[in-house]
Amino acid sequence: MSDLRDLYQEVIFDHNRHPRNFGPFPEANRHADGFNPLCGDRLTLHLRVEGGVIREARFEGAGCAISTASASLMTEALKGKTEAEAAVLFEGFHHMVMGEPVTVDLGKLSVLAGVSEFPARVKCASLAWHTLNAALKNESNPVSTE
Amino acid sequence: MFDVHAMRRQFPILAREVHGRPLVYLDNAATTQKPRAVIDAERHYYEFQNANIHRGVHALSQEATDAFEGARDKVRNFLKAPQREEIIFTRGATEAINLVAHSWGRANLKSGDEILISEMEHHANIVPWQLLCEATGAVLKVIPIDERGALVPGAFESLLGPRTRLVGITQVSNALGTVNPVADIIRKSHAAGALVLVDGAQAVAHLPVDVKALDCDFYVFSGHKLYGPTGIGVLYGKREHLEKMPPYQGGGDMIAQVTFKKTTYNELPYKFEAGTPHIAGAVGLGAAIDFVQSVGLETIAAHEDALLVQATRLASGFEGLQVIGTAPGKASILSFVMKGVHPHDIGTILDSEGVAIRTGHHCAMPVMDHYHLPATARASFALYNTPDEVDALFRALRRVEELFLK
Ligand SMILES: Cc1ncc(COP(=O)(O)O)c(C=O)c1O
């Protein structure tokens, strides 16, 4: 196994302890619930999308350090992105956690690259992103990582 | 005198390393490791006896049949079942419960009848009854648990009523370790005219079982939690019930005579064993039973209890660690949560130290809901675990603390 420190970077601990953009968001106009039946993690994502641009992203829920940090980092990365740009980030993030070559600049999200060495934890990192996908499509059923 | 180190040498897998560290396997409630005797029995079967059973005239078929039916006798003896016809081989505890729910349930339940289970059941002892209730209009009732993870005193008695047709109860909870008073439950259920199915999946490796003394109507378990192979399990049912129950699946082996006009069914136990069974698995299970009986369940229980006492003591001195499941009678399971660390993160960090535990909802989501937890971490002990391994678990938990909380 690779070093635990590759997985649990300081930035991840920081976002786990102090998640950014955490809490309810009544002004949101898109929502989705995500569920990881494997570990019981649940998260709700709220977005405010105006003219195809994500103005604001917030989340609520309880999860492990990886899923909480991933959701927190994602909400930061999404602000000001168009839906198309968000889709590109989603693709890039997915490639990164699967250990595949990444062609887009993921910025701070790349602290989660270590997840690819821990196959059991890939779903934790991707939960927020699958939920984002559902929110953008405005699917009403909760998405599941299974 | 029980020599745990000699015992460990009988389990080849325990010699391996994980991530460069000696394996500390504490996920025994999920499945146990297999002793050499079980691995050899399966190998011997495939290398010397493999054939289909109950139908060949040739020597191998007879030997395979003898091996398979010999395993049934071992199970009968292990459970102290009165008759060998009362032992049905299944894929596991799950299939055994589904068999009863489907066969007995659909033939006997009507709208308004009640099935009573407990809040601490494994999904395998919840969902088949829900399906049955959906199909028949019967109602599922649930005995609640208290903060310790024991059945709420008196709750069973007040839920048991004239409409209760069957009580499904786990003997040992896989999520909490609670040992339930099944003998008492069976006595009271019978007095109320209800049958009882005991889920013994977590019990058979830790407590001696006597289905005759218990007087339960059905008893189920899986081979793989008893040092045996996966894919093989057992339904014990009282003959009087099994005789009256319709077949569960149709196919070869379960029939007496087939014509397109009418098919008659084979006698017990074959009526419930459609198709070619997991012969090697049954043979392996027989070997696992021999193995467990040669050690003795009293010896095994005493050894595991000492480990559980040690682990519970270390847990109580660990700030921020909370044990989930503190019922007065427990077997072999320490479920816990740590303040500020999600169980999934605990599991990953322990794994990097070679310590294998289970994290998640343990297929008992209602138990998690009861404690308002998404998940717990669970260490579960077997006859080959050592006090040093319990210490290794807590050393690894200190590492979790260091990483997360410092
Ligand atoms: C209490 C209990 N019942 C039933 C089962 C189901 O066993 P299997 O998956 O082997 O059918 C388990 C397995 O975890 C269990 O712990």
Coordinates of C-alpha atoms and ligand atoms in Angstrom, one line a residue:
Chain A
M1 CA 0.0 0.0 0.0
S2 CA 1.2 3.5 -0.6
D3 CA 1.8 5.8 2.2
L4 CA -1.3 6.8 4.2
R5 CA 0.0 10.3 3.9
D6 CA -0.6 10.2 0.2
L7 CA -4.3 9.7 1.0
Y8 CA -4.6 11.8 4.1
Q9 CA -3.0 15.1 3.0
E10 CA -3.1 18.1 5.4
V11 CA -5.5 19.8 3.1
I12 CA -7.9 16.9 3.4
F13 CA -7.7 17.0 7.2
D14 CA -8.3 20.7 7.1
H15 CA -11.4 20.4 4.9
N16 CA -12.7 17.5 7.0
R17 CA -12.4 19.5 10.2
H18 CA -13.7 22.8 8.7
P19 CA -15.8 22.0 5.6
R20 CA -16.3 25.0 3.4
N21 CA -19.7 26.0 2.0
F22 CA -21.4 23.7 4.6
G23 CA -25.0 24.1 5.6
P24 CA -28.5 24.8 4.2
F25 CA -29.0 27.1 1.3
P26 CA -32.6 28.3 0.8
E27 CA -31.8 30.3 -2.3
A28 CA -30.6 27.3 -4.2
N29 CA -32.4 26.3 -7.3
R30 CA -30.9 22.8 -7.8
H31 CA -30.6 20.1 -5.3
A32 CA -29.6 16.4 -5.2
D33 CA -29.0 13.8 -2.6
G34 CA -26.2 11.3 -2.7
F35 CA -25.8 8.1 -0.8
N36 CA -23.0 5.6 -0.5
P37 CA -24.6 2.4 0.8
L38 CA -21.2 0.9 1.4
C39 CA -20.4 3.2 4.3
G40 CA -23.7 4.9 5.0
D41 CA -22.4 8.4 3.9
R42 CA -25.1 10.8 2.9
L43 CA -24.8 14.2 1.4
T44 CA -27.1 16.8 0.0
L45 CA -25.9 19.3 -2.6
H46 CA -27.5 22.7 -3.2
L47 CA -26.6 24.8 -6.2
R48 CA -27.7 28.2 -7.4
V49 CA -27.4 28.2 -11.2
E50 CA -28.1 31.3 -13.2
G51 CA -27.7 31.6 -16.9
G52 CA -25.8 28.3 -17.0
V53 CA -23.3 29.5 -14.4
I54 CA -22.9 28.0 -11.0
R55 CA -23.1 31.0 -8.7
E56 CA -23.0 29.2 -5.4
A57 CA -22.6 25.6 -4.2
R58 CA -23.2 24.3 -0.7
F59 CA -23.5 20.9 0.9
E60 CA -24.9 19.1 4.0
G61 CA -24.4 15.6 5.3
A62 CA -22.2 13.3 7.2
G63 CA -19.4 11.3 5.8
C64 CA -15.8 10.1 6.1
A65 CA -12.9 12.5 5.8
I66 CA -12.4 11.7 2.2
S67 CA -16.0 12.3 1.2
T68 CA -16.4 15.4 3.3
A69 CA -13.1 16.9 2.0
S70 CA -14.0 16.0 -1.5
A71 CA -17.4 17.7 -1.2
S72 CA -15.9 20.8 0.4
L73 CA -13.2 21.1 -2.2
M74 CA -15.7 20.6 -5.0
T75 CA -18.0 23.4 -3.8
E76 CA -15.0 25.7 -3.8
A77 CA -14.0 24.7 -7.3
L78 CA -17.5 25.0 -8.7
K79 CA -18.2 28.6 -7.9
G80 CA -18.3 30.7 -11.1
K81 CA -18.0 27.7 -13.4
T82 CA -20.4 27.2 -16.3
E83 CA -22.2 23.9 -16.4
A84 CA -20.0 22.8 -19.3
E85 CA -16.9 23.7 -17.3
A86 CA -18.2 21.7 -14.3
A87 CA -18.7 18.7 -16.6
V88 CA -15.1 18.9 -17.7
L89 CA -13.9 19.0 -14.0
F90 CA -16.1 16.0 -13.3
E91 CA -14.5 14.1 -16.1
G92 CA -11.0 15.1 -15.0
F93 CA -11.7 14.3 -11.4
H94 CA -13.1 10.9 -12.3
H95 CA -9.9 10.1 -14.3
M96 CA -7.7 11.2 -11.5
V97 CA -9.3 9.0 -8.8
M98 CA -9.4 6.1 -11.2
G99 CA -5.6 6.5 -11.7
E100 CA -6.1 7.4 -15.4
P101 CA -4.2 10.2 -17.2
V102 CA -5.7 13.6 -16.5
T103 CA -5.6 16.3 -19.2
V104 CA -7.4 19.2 -17.4
D105 CA -6.0 21.4 -14.7
L106 CA -7.8 20.3 -11.5
G107 CA -6.1 22.8 -9.2
K108 CA -6.6 22.2 -5.5
L109 CA -8.7 19.1 -6.3
S110 CA -5.5 17.2 -7.1
V111 CA -4.8 16.7 -3.4
L112 CA -7.3 13.8 -3.8
A113 CA -5.1 12.0 -6.4
G114 CA -3.8 9.6 -3.7
V115 CA -7.3 8.1 -3.6
S116 CA -6.5 6.1 -6.7
E117 CA -4.1 4.0 -4.7
F118 CA -6.9 3.0 -2.3
P119 CA -9.6 1.4 -4.5
A120 CA -12.0 0.9 -1.5
R121 CA -12.1 4.7 -1.1
V122 CA -12.7 5.8 -4.7
K123 CA -16.4 5.9 -4.0
C124 CA -16.0 8.2 -1.0
A125 CA -14.2 10.7 -3.2
S126 CA -16.6 10.5 -6.0
L127 CA -19.9 10.7 -4.1
A128 CA -20.0 14.6 -4.2
W129 CA -19.3 14.6 -7.9
H130 CA -22.0 12.0 -8.7
T131 CA -24.4 14.1 -6.7
L132 CA -23.3 17.2 -8.7
N133 CA -24.1 15.4 -11.9
A134 CA -27.6 14.6 -10.6
A135 CA -28.1 18.1 -9.4
L136 CA -27.2 19.5 -12.8
K137 CA -29.5 17.1 -14.5
N138 CA -32.0 17.8 -11.7
E139 CA -32.7 14.1 -11.1
S140 CA -35.0 13.7 -8.3
N141 CA -34.1 10.2 -7.1
P142 CA -31.1 10.1 -4.7
V143 CA -28.0 8.9 -6.6
S144 CA -26.1 6.0 -5.2
T145 CA -22.5 5.1 -5.6
E146 CA -23.4 1.5 -6.0
Chain B
M1 CA -4.8 -26.6 27.7
F2 CA -5.7 -24.5 24.7
D3 CA -2.6 -23.4 22.7
V4 CA -3.6 -20.6 20.5
H5 CA -0.2 -20.6 18.7
A6 CA -0.6 -24.2 17.8
M7 CA -4.1 -23.4 16.6
R8 CA -2.8 -20.6 14.4
R9 CA -0.5 -22.9 12.6
Q10 CA -3.6 -24.8 11.4
F11 CA -4.7 -21.7 9.5
P12 CA -2.3 -21.2 6.5
I13 CA -3.6 -17.7 5.7
L14 CA -2.6 -16.4 9.2
A15 CA 1.1 -16.6 8.2
R16 CA 0.7 -14.0 5.5
E17 CA 1.5 -10.3 5.7
V18 CA -0.6 -7.4 4.6
H19 CA 1.1 -4.1 3.6
G20 CA 4.3 -5.5 5.0
R21 CA 2.9 -6.3 8.4
P22 CA 1.7 -9.5 10.0
L23 CA -2.0 -10.0 9.3
V24 CA -4.2 -9.3 12.3
Y25 CA -7.5 -10.7 11.2
L26 CA -10.4 -9.3 13.3
D27 CA -13.2 -9.5 10.7
N28 CA -14.4 -12.9 11.8
A29 CA -18.1 -12.0 12.1
A30 CA -18.0 -11.3 8.3
T31 CA -16.3 -14.6 7.6
T32 CA -13.8 -16.8 9.4
Q33 CA -10.5 -18.1 8.0
K34 CA -10.3 -21.8 7.1
P35 CA -8.1 -24.4 8.8
R36 CA -6.0 -26.8 6.8
A37 CA -8.4 -29.6 7.6
V38 CA -11.2 -27.8 5.7
I39 CA -9.0 -26.9 2.7
D40 CA -7.7 -30.5 2.5
A41 CA -11.2 -32.0 2.7
E42 CA -12.4 -30.0 -0.2
R43 CA -9.2 -30.7 -2.2
H44 CA -9.5 -34.4 -1.3
Y45 CA -13.0 -34.5 -2.5
Y46 CA -12.2 -32.9 -5.9
E47 CA -9.0 -34.9 -6.3
F48 CA -10.4 -38.4 -5.4
Q49 CA -14.2 -38.5 -5.2
N50 CA -15.8 -35.9 -7.5
A51 CA -19.0 -37.1 -9.1
N52 CA -22.6 -36.1 -9.1
I53 CA -24.6 -37.5 -6.2
H54 CA -27.8 -39.6 -5.7
R55 CA -28.0 -40.9 -9.2
G56 CA -24.9 -42.7 -10.5
V57 CA -24.3 -46.4 -10.2
H58 CA -20.6 -46.0 -10.4
A59 CA -18.1 -46.0 -7.6
L60 CA -17.3 -42.3 -7.5
S61 CA -20.9 -41.3 -7.5
Q62 CA -21.5 -43.6 -4.5
E63 CA -18.4 -42.2 -2.7
A64 CA -19.5 -38.6 -3.4
T65 CA -23.0 -39.4 -2.1
D66 CA -21.6 -40.9 1.0
A67 CA -19.4 -37.9 1.6
F68 CA -22.3 -35.5 1.1
E69 CA -24.7 -37.4 3.3
G70 CA -22.0 -38.0 5.8
A71 CA -21.7 -34.2 6.1
R72 CA -25.4 -34.0 6.7
D73 CA -25.0 -36.4 9.6
K74 CA -22.2 -34.3 11.0
V75 CA -24.5 -31.2 10.9
R76 CA -27.3 -33.2 12.6
N77 CA -25.0 -34.2 15.3
F78 CA -23.6 -30.7 15.7
L79 CA -27.0 -29.1 16.1
K80 CA -28.4 -32.1 18.1
A81 CA -31.2 -32.4 15.6
P82 CA -33.4 -35.4 16.2
Q83 CA -33.4 -36.6 12.5
R84 CA -31.1 -36.3 9.5
E85 CA -34.1 -35.5 7.3
E86 CA -34.5 -32.2 9.2
I87 CA -31.2 -30.9 7.9
I88 CA -31.5 -29.1 4.5
F89 CA -28.4 -27.8 2.8
T90 CA -28.7 -24.3 1.4
R91 CA -26.3 -21.7 0.1
G92 CA -26.2 -20.0 3.4
A93 CA -28.2 -18.5 6.2
T94 CA -29.8 -16.0 3.8
E95 CA -31.1 -18.7 1.5
A96 CA -32.3 -20.8 4.5
I97 CA -34.4 -17.9 5.8
N98 CA -35.7 -17.1 2.3
L99 CA -36.7 -20.8 2.0
V100 CA -38.8 -20.7 5.1
A101 CA -40.3 -17.3 4.3
H102 CA -41.2 -18.4 0.8
S103 CA -42.3 -22.0 1.4
W104 CA -43.8 -22.0 4.9
G105 CA -44.8 -18.3 4.7
R106 CA -46.8 -18.3 1.5
A107 CA -48.6 -21.5 2.5
N108 CA -49.5 -20.4 5.9
L109 CA -49.9 -16.6 6.2
K110 CA -52.9 -14.5 5.5
S111 CA -53.7 -10.9 5.6
G112 CA -53.5 -9.5 9.1
D113 CA -51.2 -12.3 10.5
E114 CA -48.1 -11.0 12.1
I115 CA -44.4 -11.8 11.9
L116 CA -42.3 -10.6 14.8
I117 CA -38.6 -9.8 14.4
S118 CA -36.2 -7.6 16.4
E119 CA -34.6 -4.3 15.7
M120 CA -31.2 -5.9 15.7
E121 CA -31.7 -8.4 12.9
H122 CA -29.4 -8.7 9.9
H123 CA -31.0 -7.6 6.6
A124 CA -31.2 -11.4 5.8
N125 CA -33.7 -11.8 8.6
I126 CA -35.7 -8.6 7.7
V127 CA -36.1 -8.4 4.0
P128 CA -37.5 -12.0 3.3
W129 CA -40.2 -11.2 5.8
Q130 CA -41.0 -7.9 4.3
L131 CA -41.3 -9.6 0.9
L132 CA -43.6 -12.2 2.5
C133 CA -45.7 -9.5 4.1
E134 CA -46.0 -7.7 0.8
A135 CA -47.2 -10.9 -0.9
T136 CA -49.6 -12.0 1.8
G137 CA -50.8 -8.8 3.5
A138 CA -49.3 -10.0 6.8
V139 CA -47.8 -7.4 9.1
L140 CA -44.2 -7.1 10.2
K141 CA -43.7 -6.1 13.9
V142 CA -40.4 -5.2 15.5
I143 CA -39.1 -5.8 19.0
P144 CA -37.2 -2.6 19.9
I145 CA -33.7 -2.6 21.5
D146 CA -32.5 -0.4 24.3
E147 CA -29.4 1.8 24.6
R148 CA -27.3 -1.2 25.5
G149 CA -28.4 -3.1 22.4
A150 CA -30.5 -5.6 24.3
L151 CA -34.1 -6.3 23.6
V152 CA -36.2 -3.8 25.6
P153 CA -37.4 -5.8 28.6
G154 CA -41.0 -6.8 28.3
A155 CA -41.3 -5.5 24.7
F156 CA -41.3 -9.0 23.2
E157 CA -44.0 -10.2 25.5
S158 CA -46.3 -7.3 24.8
L159 CA -45.8 -7.6 21.0
L160 CA -46.4 -11.3 21.0
G161 CA -50.1 -11.8 20.3
P162 CA -52.8 -14.1 19.0
R163 CA -52.0 -13.0 15.4
T164 CA -48.3 -13.7 15.7
R165 CA -47.5 -16.6 13.4
L166 CA -43.7 -16.6 13.5
V167 CA -41.0 -15.0 15.5
G168 CA -37.6 -14.5 13.7
I169 CA -34.8 -13.7 16.1
T170 CA -31.0 -13.7 15.9
Q171 CA -29.2 -15.7 18.6
V172 CA -26.2 -13.3 18.5
S173 CA -26.3 -9.9 16.9
N174 CA -23.7 -9.3 14.2
A175 CA -23.6 -5.6 14.7
L176 CA -23.6 -5.5 18.5
G177 CA -22.6 -8.9 19.8
T178 CA -25.7 -9.1 22.0
V179 CA -26.7 -12.7 22.9
N180 CA -30.5 -13.0 22.9
P181 CA -32.5 -15.2 25.4
V182 CA -33.8 -17.4 22.6
A183 CA -34.8 -20.3 24.8
D184 CA -37.2 -18.0 26.7
I185 CA -38.5 -16.4 23.5
I186 CA -39.2 -19.9 22.0
R187 CA -41.0 -21.0 25.1
K188 CA -43.2 -17.9 25.2
S189 CA -43.8 -18.0 21.4
H190 CA -45.0 -21.6 21.5
A191 CA -47.3 -20.8 24.4
A192 CA -48.8 -18.1 22.1
G193 CA -49.1 -20.5 19.2
A194 CA -46.3 -18.9 17.1
L195 CA -43.3 -20.7 15.4
V196 CA -39.8 -19.5 15.9
L197 CA -36.9 -19.2 13.5
V198 CA -33.5 -18.7 15.1
D199 CA -30.8 -17.0 13.0
G200 CA -27.7 -18.8 14.2
A201 CA -25.3 -17.2 11.7
Q202 CA -23.3 -15.5 14.4
A203 CA -23.9 -18.1 17.1
V204 CA -22.7 -21.4 15.9
A205 CA -19.0 -20.6 16.0
H206 CA -19.3 -19.3 19.6
L207 CA -21.9 -21.2 21.6
P208 CA -23.0 -24.8 21.7
V209 CA -26.3 -25.2 20.1
D210 CA -29.0 -27.8 20.8
V211 CA -32.0 -27.4 18.6
K212 CA -33.9 -30.1 20.4
A213 CA -33.4 -28.6 23.9
L214 CA -34.2 -25.1 22.4
D215 CA -37.2 -26.6 20.8
C216 CA -37.0 -24.0 17.9
D217 CA -39.0 -24.7 14.8
F218 CA -36.3 -23.5 12.4
Y219 CA -32.6 -22.8 12.8
V220 CA -30.3 -21.4 10.1
F221 CA -26.5 -20.8 9.8
S222 CA -23.8 -20.4 7.2
G223 CA -20.7 -22.6 6.9
H224 CA -18.3 -19.8 6.2
K225 CA -18.7 -18.2 9.6
L226 CA -17.9 -21.6 11.2
Y227 CA -14.5 -22.0 9.6
G228 CA -16.1 -23.8 6.6
P229 CA -16.5 -22.9 3.0
T230 CA -18.6 -20.1 1.5
G231 CA -21.7 -21.1 -0.6
I232 CA -22.9 -23.7 1.9
G233 CA -25.3 -23.3 4.8
V234 CA -28.0 -25.1 6.7
L235 CA -31.7 -25.0 7.4
Y236 CA -32.8 -27.1 10.3
G237 CA -36.6 -27.5 10.5
K238 CA -38.8 -29.7 12.6
R239 CA -40.0 -32.5 10.5
E240 CA -43.6 -31.8 11.2
H241 CA -43.2 -28.4 9.5
L242 CA -41.0 -29.5 6.7
E243 CA -43.3 -32.3 5.7
K244 CA -46.2 -29.9 5.2
M245 CA -44.2 -27.2 3.4
P246 CA -44.4 -27.0 -0.4
P247 CA -41.1 -27.1 -2.3
Y248 CA -39.0 -23.9 -2.5
Q249 CA -37.4 -24.5 -5.9
G250 CA -38.2 -27.1 -8.6
G251 CA -35.7 -29.1 -10.5
G252 CA -33.7 -32.3 -10.4
D253 CA -33.2 -34.2 -7.1
M254 CA -36.3 -32.8 -5.5
I255 CA -38.8 -34.9 -7.4
A256 CA -40.1 -38.5 -7.1
Q257 CA -41.8 -38.7 -10.4
V258 CA -42.3 -36.2 -13.2
T259 CA -44.9 -36.3 -15.9
F260 CA -46.4 -33.4 -17.7
K261 CA -49.7 -34.1 -15.9
K262 CA -48.4 -34.4 -12.4
T263 CA -45.1 -34.3 -10.5
T264 CA -44.6 -35.8 -7.1
Y265 CA -41.9 -34.6 -4.8
N266 CA -39.1 -36.4 -3.2
E267 CA -39.0 -37.1 0.5
L268 CA -37.1 -35.0 3.0
P269 CA -34.6 -33.6 3.0
Y270 CA -34.3 -33.8 -0.8
K271 CA -37.6 -32.1 -1.4
F272 CA -35.9 -28.8 -0.6
E273 CA -32.6 -29.5 -2.4
A274 CA -33.4 -28.9 -6.1
G275 CA -30.5 -29.2 -8.5
T276 CA -26.9 -30.3 -7.9
P277 CA -25.9 -29.0 -4.5
H278 CA -22.5 -27.6 -3.4
I279 CA -21.1 -31.1 -2.7
A280 CA -17.6 -30.0 -2.0
G281 CA -18.9 -27.2 0.2
A282 CA -20.9 -29.7 2.3
V283 CA -17.9 -31.9 2.6
G284 CA -15.8 -28.9 3.7
L285 CA -18.5 -27.9 6.2
G286 CA -18.4 -31.4 7.6
A287 CA -14.6 -31.0 8.1
A288 CA -15.2 -27.6 9.8
I289 CA -17.6 -29.2 12.2
D290 CA -15.1 -32.0 13.1
F291 CA -12.5 -29.3 13.6
V292 CA -14.7 -27.1 15.9
Q293 CA -15.8 -30.2 17.9
S294 CA -12.3 -31.4 18.3
V295 CA -11.4 -28.0 19.9
G296 CA -14.7 -27.8 21.8
L297 CA -17.1 -24.9 21.8
E298 CA -16.7 -24.3 25.5
T299 CA -13.0 -23.9 25.0
I300 CA -13.5 -21.6 22.0
A301 CA -16.1 -19.5 23.9
A302 CA -13.8 -19.1 27.0
H303 CA -10.9 -18.0 24.7
E304 CA -13.0 -15.5 22.8
D305 CA -14.6 -14.2 26.0
A306 CA -11.1 -13.4 27.4
L307 CA -10.3 -11.5 24.2
L308 CA -13.6 -9.6 24.4
V309 CA -13.0 -8.7 28.1
Q310 CA -9.5 -7.4 27.2
A311 CA -10.7 -5.4 24.3
T312 CA -13.6 -3.9 26.2
R313 CA -11.2 -2.9 29.0
L314 CA -8.8 -1.2 26.6
A315 CA -11.8 0.5 24.9
S316 CA -13.0 1.9 28.2
G317 CA -9.6 3.5 28.8
F318 CA -9.5 5.1 25.3
E319 CA -10.8 8.6 25.4
G320 CA -13.2 9.5 22.6
L321 CA -13.9 5.8 21.9
Q322 CA -17.4 4.6 22.5
V323 CA -18.5 1.0 22.4
I324 CA -21.8 0.4 20.6
G325 CA -23.5 -2.6 22.1
T326 CA -23.0 -3.0 25.9
A327 CA -25.6 -5.7 26.6
P328 CA -24.8 -7.8 29.7
G329 CA -24.4 -11.0 27.5
K330 CA -22.2 -10.6 24.5
A331 CA -20.2 -12.8 22.2
S332 CA -17.0 -12.0 20.4
I333 CA -17.9 -8.6 18.9
L334 CA -16.7 -5.1 19.7
S335 CA -18.5 -2.5 17.7
F336 CA -17.3 1.1 18.3
V337 CA -17.1 4.7 17.1
M338 CA -14.4 7.3 17.7
K339 CA -15.2 10.9 18.2
G340 CA -14.1 13.0 15.2
V341 CA -13.2 10.1 13.0
H342 CA -15.5 8.3 10.6
P343 CA -15.4 4.5 10.8
H344 CA -14.4 4.3 7.2
D345 CA -11.2 6.3 7.9
I346 CA -10.5 4.1 10.9
G347 CA -10.8 1.0 8.7
T348 CA -8.3 2.4 6.1
I349 CA -5.7 3.4 8.7
L350 CA -6.0 0.1 10.6
D351 CA -5.6 -1.8 7.3
S352 CA -2.4 0.1 6.6
E353 CA -1.2 -1.4 10.0
G354 CA -2.2 -4.9 8.9
V355 CA -5.3 -4.9 11.1
A356 CA -8.5 -6.1 9.3
I357 CA -11.8 -5.0 10.8
R358 CA -15.2 -4.3 9.3
T359 CA -16.6 -0.8 9.0
G360 CA -20.0 0.2 7.8
H361 CA -23.6 -0.7 8.7
H362 CA -22.9 -4.4 8.9
C363 CA -26.1 -5.2 7.0
A364 CA -28.1 -4.0 10.0
M365 CA -29.1 -0.5 9.0
P366 CA -32.0 -0.3 11.6
V367 CA -29.3 -0.8 14.3
M368 CA -27.4 2.2 12.9
D369 CA -30.6 4.2 12.8
H370 CA -31.3 3.3 16.4
Y371 CA -27.9 4.8 17.5
H372 CA -28.2 7.7 14.9
L373 CA -24.9 6.6 13.4
P374 CA -24.1 6.1 9.7
A375 CA -21.7 3.3 10.5
T376 CA -19.5 1.7 13.2
A377 CA -16.1 0.0 13.2
R378 CA -16.3 -3.6 14.3
A379 CA -13.6 -6.0 15.6
S380 CA -14.8 -9.6 15.9
F381 CA -12.8 -12.4 17.4
A382 CA -12.2 -16.0 16.6
L383 CA -10.4 -19.0 18.2
Y384 CA -7.1 -18.1 16.6
N385 CA -6.9 -14.5 17.7
T386 CA -4.4 -13.6 20.5
P387 CA -4.1 -11.1 23.3
D388 CA -1.2 -9.6 21.3
E389 CA -3.6 -9.0 18.4
V390 CA -6.0 -7.2 20.6
D391 CA -3.1 -5.0 21.7
A392 CA -2.2 -4.5 18.0
L393 CA -5.7 -3.3 17.4
F394 CA -5.5 -0.6 20.1
R395 CA -2.0 0.4 19.0
A396 CA -3.4 0.9 15.5
L397 CA -6.3 2.9 17.0
R398 CA -3.7 5.2 18.7
R399 CA -2.2 5.8 15.3
V400 CA -5.7 6.8 14.0
E401 CA -5.9 9.3 16.9
E402 CA -2.4 10.6 16.1
L403 CA -3.2 11.2 12.5
F404 CA -6.7 12.6 13.0
L405 CA -6.9 14.3 16.3
K406 CA -3.4 15.7 17.0
Ligands
LIG1 C1 -26.8 -12.5 12.0 C2 -26.6 -12.8 10.6 N1 -27.6 -13.4 9.9 C3 -27.5 -13.7 8.6 C4 -26.3 -13.5 7.9 C5 -26.3 -13.8 6.5 O1 -25.3 -14.8 6.2 P1 -24.9 -15.2 4.7 O2 -24.6 -13.9 4.1 O3 -23.8 -16.1 4.9 O4 -26.1 -15.9 4.1 C6 -25.3 -12.9 8.6 C7 -24.0 -12.6 7.9 O5 -23.4 -11.6 8.1 C8 -25.4 -12.5 9.9 O6 -24.4 -12.0 10.6

